[in-house]
mmCIF file of C-alpha atoms and ligand atoms in Angstrom:
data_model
loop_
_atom_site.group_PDB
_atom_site.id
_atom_site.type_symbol
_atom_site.label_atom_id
_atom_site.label_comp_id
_atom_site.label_asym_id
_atom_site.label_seq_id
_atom_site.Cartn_x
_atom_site.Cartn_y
_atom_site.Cartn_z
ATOM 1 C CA UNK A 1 166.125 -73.151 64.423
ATOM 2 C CA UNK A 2 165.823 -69.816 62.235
ATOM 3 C CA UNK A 3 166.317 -66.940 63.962
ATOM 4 C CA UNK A 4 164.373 -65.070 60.742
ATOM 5 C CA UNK A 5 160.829 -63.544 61.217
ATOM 6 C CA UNK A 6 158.464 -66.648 60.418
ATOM 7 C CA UNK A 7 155.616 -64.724 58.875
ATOM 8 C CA UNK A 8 152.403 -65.618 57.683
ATOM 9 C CA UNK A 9 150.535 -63.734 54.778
ATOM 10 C CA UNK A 10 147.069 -63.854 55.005
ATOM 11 C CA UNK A 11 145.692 -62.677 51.353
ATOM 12 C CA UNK A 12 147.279 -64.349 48.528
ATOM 13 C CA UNK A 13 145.416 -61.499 46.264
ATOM 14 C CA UNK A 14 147.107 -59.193 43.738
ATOM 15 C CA UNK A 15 148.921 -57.408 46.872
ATOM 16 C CA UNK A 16 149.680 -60.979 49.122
ATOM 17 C CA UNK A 17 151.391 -62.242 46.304
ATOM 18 C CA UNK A 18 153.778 -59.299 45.434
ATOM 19 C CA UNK A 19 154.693 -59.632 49.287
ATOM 20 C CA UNK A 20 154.909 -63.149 49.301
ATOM 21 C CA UNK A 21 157.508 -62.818 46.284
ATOM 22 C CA UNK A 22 159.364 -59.652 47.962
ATOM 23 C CA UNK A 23 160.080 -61.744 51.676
ATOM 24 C CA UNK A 24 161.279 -64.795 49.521
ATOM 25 C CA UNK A 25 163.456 -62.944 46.998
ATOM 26 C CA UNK A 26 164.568 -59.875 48.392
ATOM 27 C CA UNK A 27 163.782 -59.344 52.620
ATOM 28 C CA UNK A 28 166.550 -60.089 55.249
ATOM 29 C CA UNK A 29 165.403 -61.416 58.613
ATOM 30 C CA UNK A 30 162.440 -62.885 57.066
ATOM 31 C CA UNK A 31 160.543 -65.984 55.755
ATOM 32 C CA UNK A 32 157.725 -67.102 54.336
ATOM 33 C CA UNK A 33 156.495 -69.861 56.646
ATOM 34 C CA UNK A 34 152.611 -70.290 55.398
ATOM 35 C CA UNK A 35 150.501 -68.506 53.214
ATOM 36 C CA UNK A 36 146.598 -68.548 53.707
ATOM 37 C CA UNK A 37 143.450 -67.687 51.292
ATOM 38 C CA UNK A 38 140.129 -69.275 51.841
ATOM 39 C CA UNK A 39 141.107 -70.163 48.469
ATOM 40 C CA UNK A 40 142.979 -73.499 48.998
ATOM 41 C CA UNK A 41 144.885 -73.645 45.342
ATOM 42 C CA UNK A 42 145.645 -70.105 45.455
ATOM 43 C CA UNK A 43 147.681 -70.385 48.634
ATOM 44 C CA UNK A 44 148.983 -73.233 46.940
ATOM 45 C CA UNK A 45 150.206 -71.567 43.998
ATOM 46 C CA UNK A 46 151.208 -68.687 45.920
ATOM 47 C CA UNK A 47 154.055 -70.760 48.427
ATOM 48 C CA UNK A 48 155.330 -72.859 45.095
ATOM 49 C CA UNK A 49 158.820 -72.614 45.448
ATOM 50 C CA UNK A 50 159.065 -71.562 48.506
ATOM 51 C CA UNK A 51 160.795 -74.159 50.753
ATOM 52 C CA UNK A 52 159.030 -75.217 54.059
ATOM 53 C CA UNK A 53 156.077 -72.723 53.597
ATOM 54 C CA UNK A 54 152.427 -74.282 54.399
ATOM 55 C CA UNK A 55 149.382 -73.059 52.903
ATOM 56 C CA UNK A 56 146.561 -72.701 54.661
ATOM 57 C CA UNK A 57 142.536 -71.949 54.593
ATOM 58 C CA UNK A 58 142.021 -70.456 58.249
ATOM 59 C CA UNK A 59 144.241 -67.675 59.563
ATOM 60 C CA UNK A 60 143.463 -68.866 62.860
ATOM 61 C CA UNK A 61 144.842 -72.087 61.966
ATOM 62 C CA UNK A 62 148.267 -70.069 61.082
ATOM 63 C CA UNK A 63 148.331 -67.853 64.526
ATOM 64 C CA UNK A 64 148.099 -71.059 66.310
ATOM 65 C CA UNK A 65 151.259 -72.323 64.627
ATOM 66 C CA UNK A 66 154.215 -71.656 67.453
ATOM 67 C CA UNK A 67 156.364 -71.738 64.595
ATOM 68 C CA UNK A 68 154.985 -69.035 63.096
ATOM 69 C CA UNK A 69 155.931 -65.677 64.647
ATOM 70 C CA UNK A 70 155.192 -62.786 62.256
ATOM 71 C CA UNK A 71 151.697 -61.674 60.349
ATOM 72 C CA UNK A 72 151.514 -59.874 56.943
ATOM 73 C CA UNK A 73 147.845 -59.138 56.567
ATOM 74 C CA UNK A 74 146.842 -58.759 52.697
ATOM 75 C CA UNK A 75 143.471 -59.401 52.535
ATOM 76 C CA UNK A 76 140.754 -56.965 51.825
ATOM 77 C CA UNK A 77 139.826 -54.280 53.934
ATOM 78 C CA UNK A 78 136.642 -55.370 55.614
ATOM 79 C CA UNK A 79 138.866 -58.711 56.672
ATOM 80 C CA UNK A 80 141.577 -57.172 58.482
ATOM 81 C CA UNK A 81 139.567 -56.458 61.983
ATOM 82 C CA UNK A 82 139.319 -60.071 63.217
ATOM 83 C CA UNK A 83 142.544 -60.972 62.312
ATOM 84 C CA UNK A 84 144.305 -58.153 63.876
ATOM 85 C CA UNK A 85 142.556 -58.934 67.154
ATOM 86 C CA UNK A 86 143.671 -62.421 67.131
ATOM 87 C CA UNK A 87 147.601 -61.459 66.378
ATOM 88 C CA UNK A 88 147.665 -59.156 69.233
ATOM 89 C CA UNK A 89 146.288 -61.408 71.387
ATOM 90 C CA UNK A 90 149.473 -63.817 70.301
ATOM 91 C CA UNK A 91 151.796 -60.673 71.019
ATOM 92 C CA UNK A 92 153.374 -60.772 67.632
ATOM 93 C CA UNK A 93 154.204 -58.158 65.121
ATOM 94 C CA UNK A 94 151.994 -57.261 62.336
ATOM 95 C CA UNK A 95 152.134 -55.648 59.062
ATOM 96 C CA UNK A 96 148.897 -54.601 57.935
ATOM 97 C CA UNK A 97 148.165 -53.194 53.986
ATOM 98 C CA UNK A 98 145.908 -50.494 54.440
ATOM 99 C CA UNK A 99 143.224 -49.577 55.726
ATOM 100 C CA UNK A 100 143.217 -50.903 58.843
ATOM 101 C CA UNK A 101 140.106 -51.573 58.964
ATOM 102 C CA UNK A 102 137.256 -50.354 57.184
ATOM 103 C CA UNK A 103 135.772 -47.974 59.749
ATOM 104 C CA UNK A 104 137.057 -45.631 62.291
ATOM 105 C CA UNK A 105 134.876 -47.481 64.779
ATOM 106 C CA UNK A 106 136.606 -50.320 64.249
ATOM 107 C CA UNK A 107 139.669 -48.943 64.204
ATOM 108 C CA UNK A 108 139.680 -47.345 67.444
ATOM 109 C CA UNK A 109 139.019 -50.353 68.772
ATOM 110 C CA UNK A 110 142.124 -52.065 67.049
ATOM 111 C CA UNK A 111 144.180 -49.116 68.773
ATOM 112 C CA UNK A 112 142.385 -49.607 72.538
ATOM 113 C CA UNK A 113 143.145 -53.532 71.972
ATOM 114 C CA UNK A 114 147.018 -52.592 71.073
ATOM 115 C CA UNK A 115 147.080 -50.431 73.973
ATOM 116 C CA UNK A 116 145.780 -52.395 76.287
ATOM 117 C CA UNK A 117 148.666 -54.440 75.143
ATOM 118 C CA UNK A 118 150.691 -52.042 76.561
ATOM 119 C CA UNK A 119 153.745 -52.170 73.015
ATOM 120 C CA UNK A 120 153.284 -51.011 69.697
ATOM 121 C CA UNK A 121 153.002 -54.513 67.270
ATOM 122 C CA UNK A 122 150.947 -52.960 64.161
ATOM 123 C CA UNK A 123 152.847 -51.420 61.040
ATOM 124 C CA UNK A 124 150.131 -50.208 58.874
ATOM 125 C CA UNK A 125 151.279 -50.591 55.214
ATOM 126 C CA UNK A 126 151.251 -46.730 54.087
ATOM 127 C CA UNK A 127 153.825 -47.463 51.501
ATOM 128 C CA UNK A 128 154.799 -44.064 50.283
ATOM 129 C CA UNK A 129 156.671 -42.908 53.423
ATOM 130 C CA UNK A 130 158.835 -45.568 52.115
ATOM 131 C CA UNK A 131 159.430 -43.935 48.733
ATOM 132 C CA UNK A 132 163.155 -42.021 48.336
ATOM 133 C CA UNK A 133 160.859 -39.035 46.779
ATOM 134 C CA UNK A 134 158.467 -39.006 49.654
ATOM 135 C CA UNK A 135 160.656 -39.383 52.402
ATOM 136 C CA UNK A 136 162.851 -36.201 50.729
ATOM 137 C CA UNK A 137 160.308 -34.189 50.283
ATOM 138 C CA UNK A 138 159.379 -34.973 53.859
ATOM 139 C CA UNK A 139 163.079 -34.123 55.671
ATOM 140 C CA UNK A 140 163.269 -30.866 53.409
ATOM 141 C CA UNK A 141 160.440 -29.711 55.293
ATOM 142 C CA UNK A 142 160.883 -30.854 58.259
ATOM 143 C CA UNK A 143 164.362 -28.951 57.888
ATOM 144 C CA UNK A 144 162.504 -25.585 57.013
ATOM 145 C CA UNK A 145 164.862 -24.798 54.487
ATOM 146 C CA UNK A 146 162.551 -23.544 51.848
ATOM 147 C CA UNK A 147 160.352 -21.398 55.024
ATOM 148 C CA UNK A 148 156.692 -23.086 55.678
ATOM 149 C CA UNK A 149 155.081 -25.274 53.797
ATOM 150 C CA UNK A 150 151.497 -23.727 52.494
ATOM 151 C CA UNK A 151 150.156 -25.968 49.984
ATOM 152 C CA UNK A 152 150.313 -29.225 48.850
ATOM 153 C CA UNK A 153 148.522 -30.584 45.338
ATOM 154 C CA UNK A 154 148.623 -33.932 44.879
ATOM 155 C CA UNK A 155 147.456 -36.408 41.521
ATOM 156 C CA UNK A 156 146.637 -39.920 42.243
ATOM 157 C CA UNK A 157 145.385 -41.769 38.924
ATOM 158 C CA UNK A 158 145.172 -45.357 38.227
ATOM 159 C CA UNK A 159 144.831 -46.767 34.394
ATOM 160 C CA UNK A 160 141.314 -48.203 35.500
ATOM 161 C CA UNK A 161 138.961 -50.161 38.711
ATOM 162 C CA UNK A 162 138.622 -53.137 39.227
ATOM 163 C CA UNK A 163 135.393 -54.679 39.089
ATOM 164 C CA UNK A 164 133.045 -53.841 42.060
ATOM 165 C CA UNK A 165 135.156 -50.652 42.919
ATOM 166 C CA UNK A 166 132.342 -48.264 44.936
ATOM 167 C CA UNK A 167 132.670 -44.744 44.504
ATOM 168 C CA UNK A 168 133.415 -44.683 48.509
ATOM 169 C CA UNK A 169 136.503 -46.867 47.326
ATOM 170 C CA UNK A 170 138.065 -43.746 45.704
ATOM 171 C CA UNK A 171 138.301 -42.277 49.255
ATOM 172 C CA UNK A 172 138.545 -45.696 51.601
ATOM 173 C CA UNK A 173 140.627 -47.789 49.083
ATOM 174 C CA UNK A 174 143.179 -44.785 47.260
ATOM 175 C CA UNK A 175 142.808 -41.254 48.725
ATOM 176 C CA UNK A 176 143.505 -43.078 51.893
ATOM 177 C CA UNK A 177 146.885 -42.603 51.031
ATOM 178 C CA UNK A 178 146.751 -39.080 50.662
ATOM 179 C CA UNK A 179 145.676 -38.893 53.778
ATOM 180 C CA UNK A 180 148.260 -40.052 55.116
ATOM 181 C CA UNK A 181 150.814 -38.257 53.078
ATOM 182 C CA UNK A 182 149.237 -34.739 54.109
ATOM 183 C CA UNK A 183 149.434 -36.192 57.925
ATOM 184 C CA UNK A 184 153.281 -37.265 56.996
ATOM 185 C CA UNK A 185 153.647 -34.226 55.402
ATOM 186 C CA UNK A 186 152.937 -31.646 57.805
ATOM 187 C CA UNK A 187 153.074 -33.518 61.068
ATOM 188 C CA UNK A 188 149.609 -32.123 61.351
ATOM 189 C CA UNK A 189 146.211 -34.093 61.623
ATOM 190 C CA UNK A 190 143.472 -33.512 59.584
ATOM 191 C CA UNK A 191 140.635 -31.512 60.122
ATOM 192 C CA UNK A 192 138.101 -30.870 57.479
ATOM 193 C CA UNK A 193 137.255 -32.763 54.385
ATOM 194 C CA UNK A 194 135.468 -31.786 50.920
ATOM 195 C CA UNK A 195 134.327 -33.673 47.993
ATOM 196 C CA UNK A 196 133.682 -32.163 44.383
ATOM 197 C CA UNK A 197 131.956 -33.536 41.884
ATOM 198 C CA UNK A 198 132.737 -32.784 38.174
ATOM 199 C CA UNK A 199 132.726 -33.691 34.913
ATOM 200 C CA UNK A 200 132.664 -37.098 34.867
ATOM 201 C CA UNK A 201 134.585 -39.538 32.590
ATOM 202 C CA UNK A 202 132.529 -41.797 30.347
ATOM 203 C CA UNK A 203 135.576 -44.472 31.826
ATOM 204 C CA UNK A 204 134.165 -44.763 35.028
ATOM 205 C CA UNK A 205 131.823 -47.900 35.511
ATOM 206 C CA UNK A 206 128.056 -47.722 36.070
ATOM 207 C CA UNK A 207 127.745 -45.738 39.828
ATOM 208 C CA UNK A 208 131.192 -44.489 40.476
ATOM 209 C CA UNK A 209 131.778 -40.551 39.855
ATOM 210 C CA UNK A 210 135.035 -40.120 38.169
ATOM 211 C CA UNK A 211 137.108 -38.064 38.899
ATOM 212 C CA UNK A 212 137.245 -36.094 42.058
ATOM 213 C CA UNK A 213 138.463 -32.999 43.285
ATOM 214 C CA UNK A 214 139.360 -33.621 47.674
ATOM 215 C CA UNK A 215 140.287 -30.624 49.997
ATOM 216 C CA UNK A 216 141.970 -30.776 53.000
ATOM 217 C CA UNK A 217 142.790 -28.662 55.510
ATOM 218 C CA UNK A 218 145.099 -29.857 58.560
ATOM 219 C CA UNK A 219 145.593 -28.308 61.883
ATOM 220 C CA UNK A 220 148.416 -25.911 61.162
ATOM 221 C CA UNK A 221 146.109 -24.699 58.108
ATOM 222 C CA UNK A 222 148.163 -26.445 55.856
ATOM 223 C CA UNK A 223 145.553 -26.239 52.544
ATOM 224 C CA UNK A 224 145.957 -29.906 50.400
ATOM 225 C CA UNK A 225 144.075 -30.873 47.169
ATOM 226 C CA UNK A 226 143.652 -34.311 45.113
ATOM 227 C CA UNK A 227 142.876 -35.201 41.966
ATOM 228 C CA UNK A 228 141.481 -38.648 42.014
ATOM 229 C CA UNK A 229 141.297 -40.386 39.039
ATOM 230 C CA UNK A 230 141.083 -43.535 38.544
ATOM 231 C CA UNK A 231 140.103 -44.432 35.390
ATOM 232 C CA UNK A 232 142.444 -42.336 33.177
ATOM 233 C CA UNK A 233 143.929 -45.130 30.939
ATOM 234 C CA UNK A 234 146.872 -44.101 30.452
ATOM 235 C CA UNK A 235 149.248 -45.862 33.550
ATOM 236 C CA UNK A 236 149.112 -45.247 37.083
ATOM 237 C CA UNK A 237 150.714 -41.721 37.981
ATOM 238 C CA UNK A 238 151.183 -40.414 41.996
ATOM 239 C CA UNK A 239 153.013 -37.079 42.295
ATOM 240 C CA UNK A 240 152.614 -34.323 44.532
ATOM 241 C CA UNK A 241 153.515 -30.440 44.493
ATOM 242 C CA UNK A 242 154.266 -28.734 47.399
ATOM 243 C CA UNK A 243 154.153 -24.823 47.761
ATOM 244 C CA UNK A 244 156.540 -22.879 50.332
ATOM 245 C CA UNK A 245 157.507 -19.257 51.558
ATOM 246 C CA UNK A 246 160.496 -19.802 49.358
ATOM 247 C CA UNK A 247 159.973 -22.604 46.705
ATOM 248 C CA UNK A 248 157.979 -25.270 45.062
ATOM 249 C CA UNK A 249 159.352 -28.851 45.117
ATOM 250 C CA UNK A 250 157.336 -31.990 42.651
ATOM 251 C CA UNK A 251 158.088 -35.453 43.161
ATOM 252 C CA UNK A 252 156.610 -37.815 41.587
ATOM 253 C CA UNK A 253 156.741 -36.868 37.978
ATOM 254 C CA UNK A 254 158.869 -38.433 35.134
ATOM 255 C CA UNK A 255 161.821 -40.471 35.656
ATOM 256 C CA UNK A 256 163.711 -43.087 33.857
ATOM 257 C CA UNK A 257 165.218 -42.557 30.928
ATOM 258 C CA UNK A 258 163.763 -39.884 27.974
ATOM 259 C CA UNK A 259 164.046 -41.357 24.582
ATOM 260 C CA UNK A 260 164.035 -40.191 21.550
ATOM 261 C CA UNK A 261 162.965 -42.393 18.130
ATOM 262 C CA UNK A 262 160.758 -41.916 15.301
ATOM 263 C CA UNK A 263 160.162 -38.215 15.328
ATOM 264 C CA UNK A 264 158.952 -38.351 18.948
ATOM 265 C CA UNK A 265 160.508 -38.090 22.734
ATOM 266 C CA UNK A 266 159.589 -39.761 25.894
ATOM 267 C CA UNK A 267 159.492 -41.892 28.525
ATOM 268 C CA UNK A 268 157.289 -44.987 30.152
ATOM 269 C CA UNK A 269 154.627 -44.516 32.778
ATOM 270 C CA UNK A 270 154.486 -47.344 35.272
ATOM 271 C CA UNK A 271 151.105 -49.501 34.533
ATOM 272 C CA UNK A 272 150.145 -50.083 37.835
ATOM 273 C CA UNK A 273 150.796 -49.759 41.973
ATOM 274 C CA UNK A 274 153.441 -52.702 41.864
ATOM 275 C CA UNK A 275 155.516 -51.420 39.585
ATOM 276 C CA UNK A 276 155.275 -47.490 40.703
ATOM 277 C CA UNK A 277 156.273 -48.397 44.296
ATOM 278 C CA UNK A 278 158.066 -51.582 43.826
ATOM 279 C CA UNK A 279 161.303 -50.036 45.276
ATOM 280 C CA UNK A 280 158.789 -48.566 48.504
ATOM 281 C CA UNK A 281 157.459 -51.712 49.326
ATOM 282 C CA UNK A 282 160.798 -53.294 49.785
ATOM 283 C CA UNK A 283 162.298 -50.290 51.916
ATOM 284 C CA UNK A 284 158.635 -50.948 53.921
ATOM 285 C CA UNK A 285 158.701 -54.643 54.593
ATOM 286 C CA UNK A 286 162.646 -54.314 55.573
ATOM 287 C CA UNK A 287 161.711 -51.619 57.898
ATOM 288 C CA UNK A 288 159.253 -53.633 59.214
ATOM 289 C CA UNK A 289 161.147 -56.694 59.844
ATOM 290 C CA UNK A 290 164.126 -55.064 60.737
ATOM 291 C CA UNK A 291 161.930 -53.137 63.937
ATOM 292 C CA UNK A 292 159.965 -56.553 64.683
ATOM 293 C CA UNK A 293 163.278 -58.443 64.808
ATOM 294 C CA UNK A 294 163.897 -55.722 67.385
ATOM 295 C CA UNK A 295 160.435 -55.908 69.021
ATOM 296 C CA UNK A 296 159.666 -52.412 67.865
ATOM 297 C CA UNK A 297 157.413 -51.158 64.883
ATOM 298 C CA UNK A 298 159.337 -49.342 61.975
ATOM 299 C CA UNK A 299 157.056 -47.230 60.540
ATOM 300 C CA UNK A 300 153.140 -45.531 60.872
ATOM 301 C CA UNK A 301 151.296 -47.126 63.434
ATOM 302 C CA UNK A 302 147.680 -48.777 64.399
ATOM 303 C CA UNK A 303 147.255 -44.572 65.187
ATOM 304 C CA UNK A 304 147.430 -43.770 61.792
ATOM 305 C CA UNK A 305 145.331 -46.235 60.579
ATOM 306 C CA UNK A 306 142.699 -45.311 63.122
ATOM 307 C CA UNK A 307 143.469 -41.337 62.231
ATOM 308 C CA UNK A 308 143.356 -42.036 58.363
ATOM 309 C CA UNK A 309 139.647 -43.989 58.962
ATOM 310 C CA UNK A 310 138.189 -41.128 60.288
ATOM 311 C CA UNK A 311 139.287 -39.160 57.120
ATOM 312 C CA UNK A 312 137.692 -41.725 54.915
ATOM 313 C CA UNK A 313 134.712 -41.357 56.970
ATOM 314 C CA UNK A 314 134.764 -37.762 56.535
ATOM 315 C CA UNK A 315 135.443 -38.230 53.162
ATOM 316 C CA UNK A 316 132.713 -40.683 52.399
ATOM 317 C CA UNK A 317 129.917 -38.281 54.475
ATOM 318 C CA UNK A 318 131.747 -35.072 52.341
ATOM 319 C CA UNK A 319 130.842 -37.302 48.884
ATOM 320 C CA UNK A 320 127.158 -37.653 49.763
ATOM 321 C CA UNK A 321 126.532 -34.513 51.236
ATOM 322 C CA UNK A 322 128.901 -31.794 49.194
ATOM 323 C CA UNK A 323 129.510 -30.186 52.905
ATOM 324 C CA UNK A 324 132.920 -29.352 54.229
ATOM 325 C CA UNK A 325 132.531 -32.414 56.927
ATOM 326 C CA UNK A 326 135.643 -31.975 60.305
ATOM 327 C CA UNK A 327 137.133 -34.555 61.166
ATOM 328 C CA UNK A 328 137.440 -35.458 64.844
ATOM 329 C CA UNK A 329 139.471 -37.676 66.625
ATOM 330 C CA UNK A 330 139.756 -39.493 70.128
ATOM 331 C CA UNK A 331 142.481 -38.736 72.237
ATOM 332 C CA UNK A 332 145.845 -39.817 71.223
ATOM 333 C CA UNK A 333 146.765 -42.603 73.513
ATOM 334 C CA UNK A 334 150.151 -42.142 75.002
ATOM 335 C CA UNK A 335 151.297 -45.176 73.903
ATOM 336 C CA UNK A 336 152.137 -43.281 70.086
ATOM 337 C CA UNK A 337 153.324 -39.970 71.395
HETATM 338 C C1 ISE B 401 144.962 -49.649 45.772
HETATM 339 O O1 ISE B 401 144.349 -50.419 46.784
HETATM 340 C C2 ISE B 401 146.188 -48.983 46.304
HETATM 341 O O2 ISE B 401 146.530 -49.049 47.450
HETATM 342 C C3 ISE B 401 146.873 -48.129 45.323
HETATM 343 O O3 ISE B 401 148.029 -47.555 45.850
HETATM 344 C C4 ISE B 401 145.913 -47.060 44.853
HETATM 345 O O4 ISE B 401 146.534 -46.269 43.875
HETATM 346 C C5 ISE B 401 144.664 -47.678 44.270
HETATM 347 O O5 ISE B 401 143.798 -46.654 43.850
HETATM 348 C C6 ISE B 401 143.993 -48.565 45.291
HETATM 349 O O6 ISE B 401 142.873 -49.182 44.726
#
């Protein structure tokens, strides 16, 4: 019998299969042992080549499995709540994608059912913690060598949405992530979020306001902006400036080789989330099978989903309104201190 993680990914979307591919080819301590989509053939086509994987229609169907022993949830946002519920009632750990789940309502109740639990079995799937740039940035100032950080800009652009992507989506679907960055960051939570509206892109599809200018404020008074911008063609682009007593460090920018040819210099932009964080997302799932192997959870927790959705909920009341909207949480259970 394997002693591997026997996971099943739920979601064999844009984001399932990229995982799907990563635990096959590249993750120690774990297999793929079913995949499910209410989509029959696209499970199908997602566990080809995969030796002794099932695919599935019903998640319940895989969290009844005893051979299964591990969930990777990849479906869409609004999906995750149910299934969650039903993988901590099995006691097994989970890797979610973010968000956690679409509300903070929800979400609080995710982190009351994990707690109730009494262990911590949710990894929420804040990939950029994972990133060698992020995670530096983060130990340089957690070692307060360059004196406090102040300020922290960030740019988050995509080359374009996908079809049916809300203007909430830019907070609940990307700036999500800058979220929690500015809560990785600083060690801070949150406390007040702002929406402006600009000039909008003639990109952006019919109802979504493109792009837009987020501020943040955290605890410490830590002051944090974002440009999001998601339809602006060009590739996908993440980086992030921070602002100290005694220095400013950017990640994120250009890397990769600079070329010159033809009477011109440069270098390549990644097109899209995969490629950008490929190297993060295989740190991440690692992490996380390494800590389940271990019973443990190896990196942010159900809490930071459920702190992140009341962000987004901020965020979403700070687009329609234009006011500076606080953001409060519940009490941090001890279970994450
Ligand atoms: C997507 O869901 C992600 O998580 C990406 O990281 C983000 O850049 C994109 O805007 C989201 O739609």
């Amino acid at each position: 019998m394997s002693q591997n993680l026997r996971v099943a990914v739920i979601g064999a979307g844009r984001m399932g299969i990229d995982h799907i591919q990563r635990i096959h080819r590249r993750i120690h301590g774990a297999e793929v042992a079913a995949v499910v989509d209410i989509a029959l053939d696209r499970a199908n086509a997602a566990i080809a080549g995969i030796p002794g994987a099932v695919a599935l229609a019903d998640a319940r169907e895989a969290l009844e499995n005893p051979d299964i022993n591990a969930v990777l949830i990849a479906t869409p946002g609004f999906l995750h709540e149910d299934i969650l519920h039903t993988a901590l009632a099995r006691d097994v750990p989970i890797l979610c994608e973010k968000p956690l789940t679409p509300d903070a309502e929800s979400a609080w109740k995710v982190v009351q059912a994990e707690e109730k639990l009494g262990r911590q079995r949710i990894q929420v799937g804040f990939m950029r913690r994972f990133d060698a740039e992020y995670a530096q940035l983060g130990e340089l100032i957690r070692s307060g060598e360059l004196g406090e950080l102040l300020v922290l800009h960030h740019q988050h652009r995509n080359a374009s949405t996908p079809a049916g992507f809300t203007n909430e989506m830019l907070i609940n679907d990307s700036v999500v992530h800058e979220f929690d960055a500015v809560r990785f960051f600083t060690g801070d939570e949150i406390t007040s979020v702002q929406v402006r509206m600009g000039k909008r892109t003639r990109n952006a599809p019919a109802g979504q306001h493109d792009p837009q200018h987020v501020l943040l404020e955290t605890e410490s008074g830590v002051l944090a902006d974002v440009e999001i911008y998601v339809n602006a063609q060009y590739g996908y682009e993440v980086a992030t400036q921070a602002s100290f007593e005694s220095g400013v460090v950017s990640i994120g920018g250009d890397s990769g080789p600079s070329v010159r040819t033809q009477g011109r210099w440069g270098g390549k932009i990644a097109p899209g989330f995969e490629e950008r964080f490929a190297a993060a997302y295989d740190v991440e799932v690692q992490a996380w099978a390494d800590a389940a192997l271990q019973d443990r959870v190896g990196g942010p927790t159900a809490w930071d989903g459920y702190a992140t959705a009341e962000c987004c909920e901020a965020g979403v009341e700070a687009q329609r309104t234009g006011a500076k909207v606080p953001v409060q949480l519940n009490t941090k259970p001890a279970l994450y201190s």
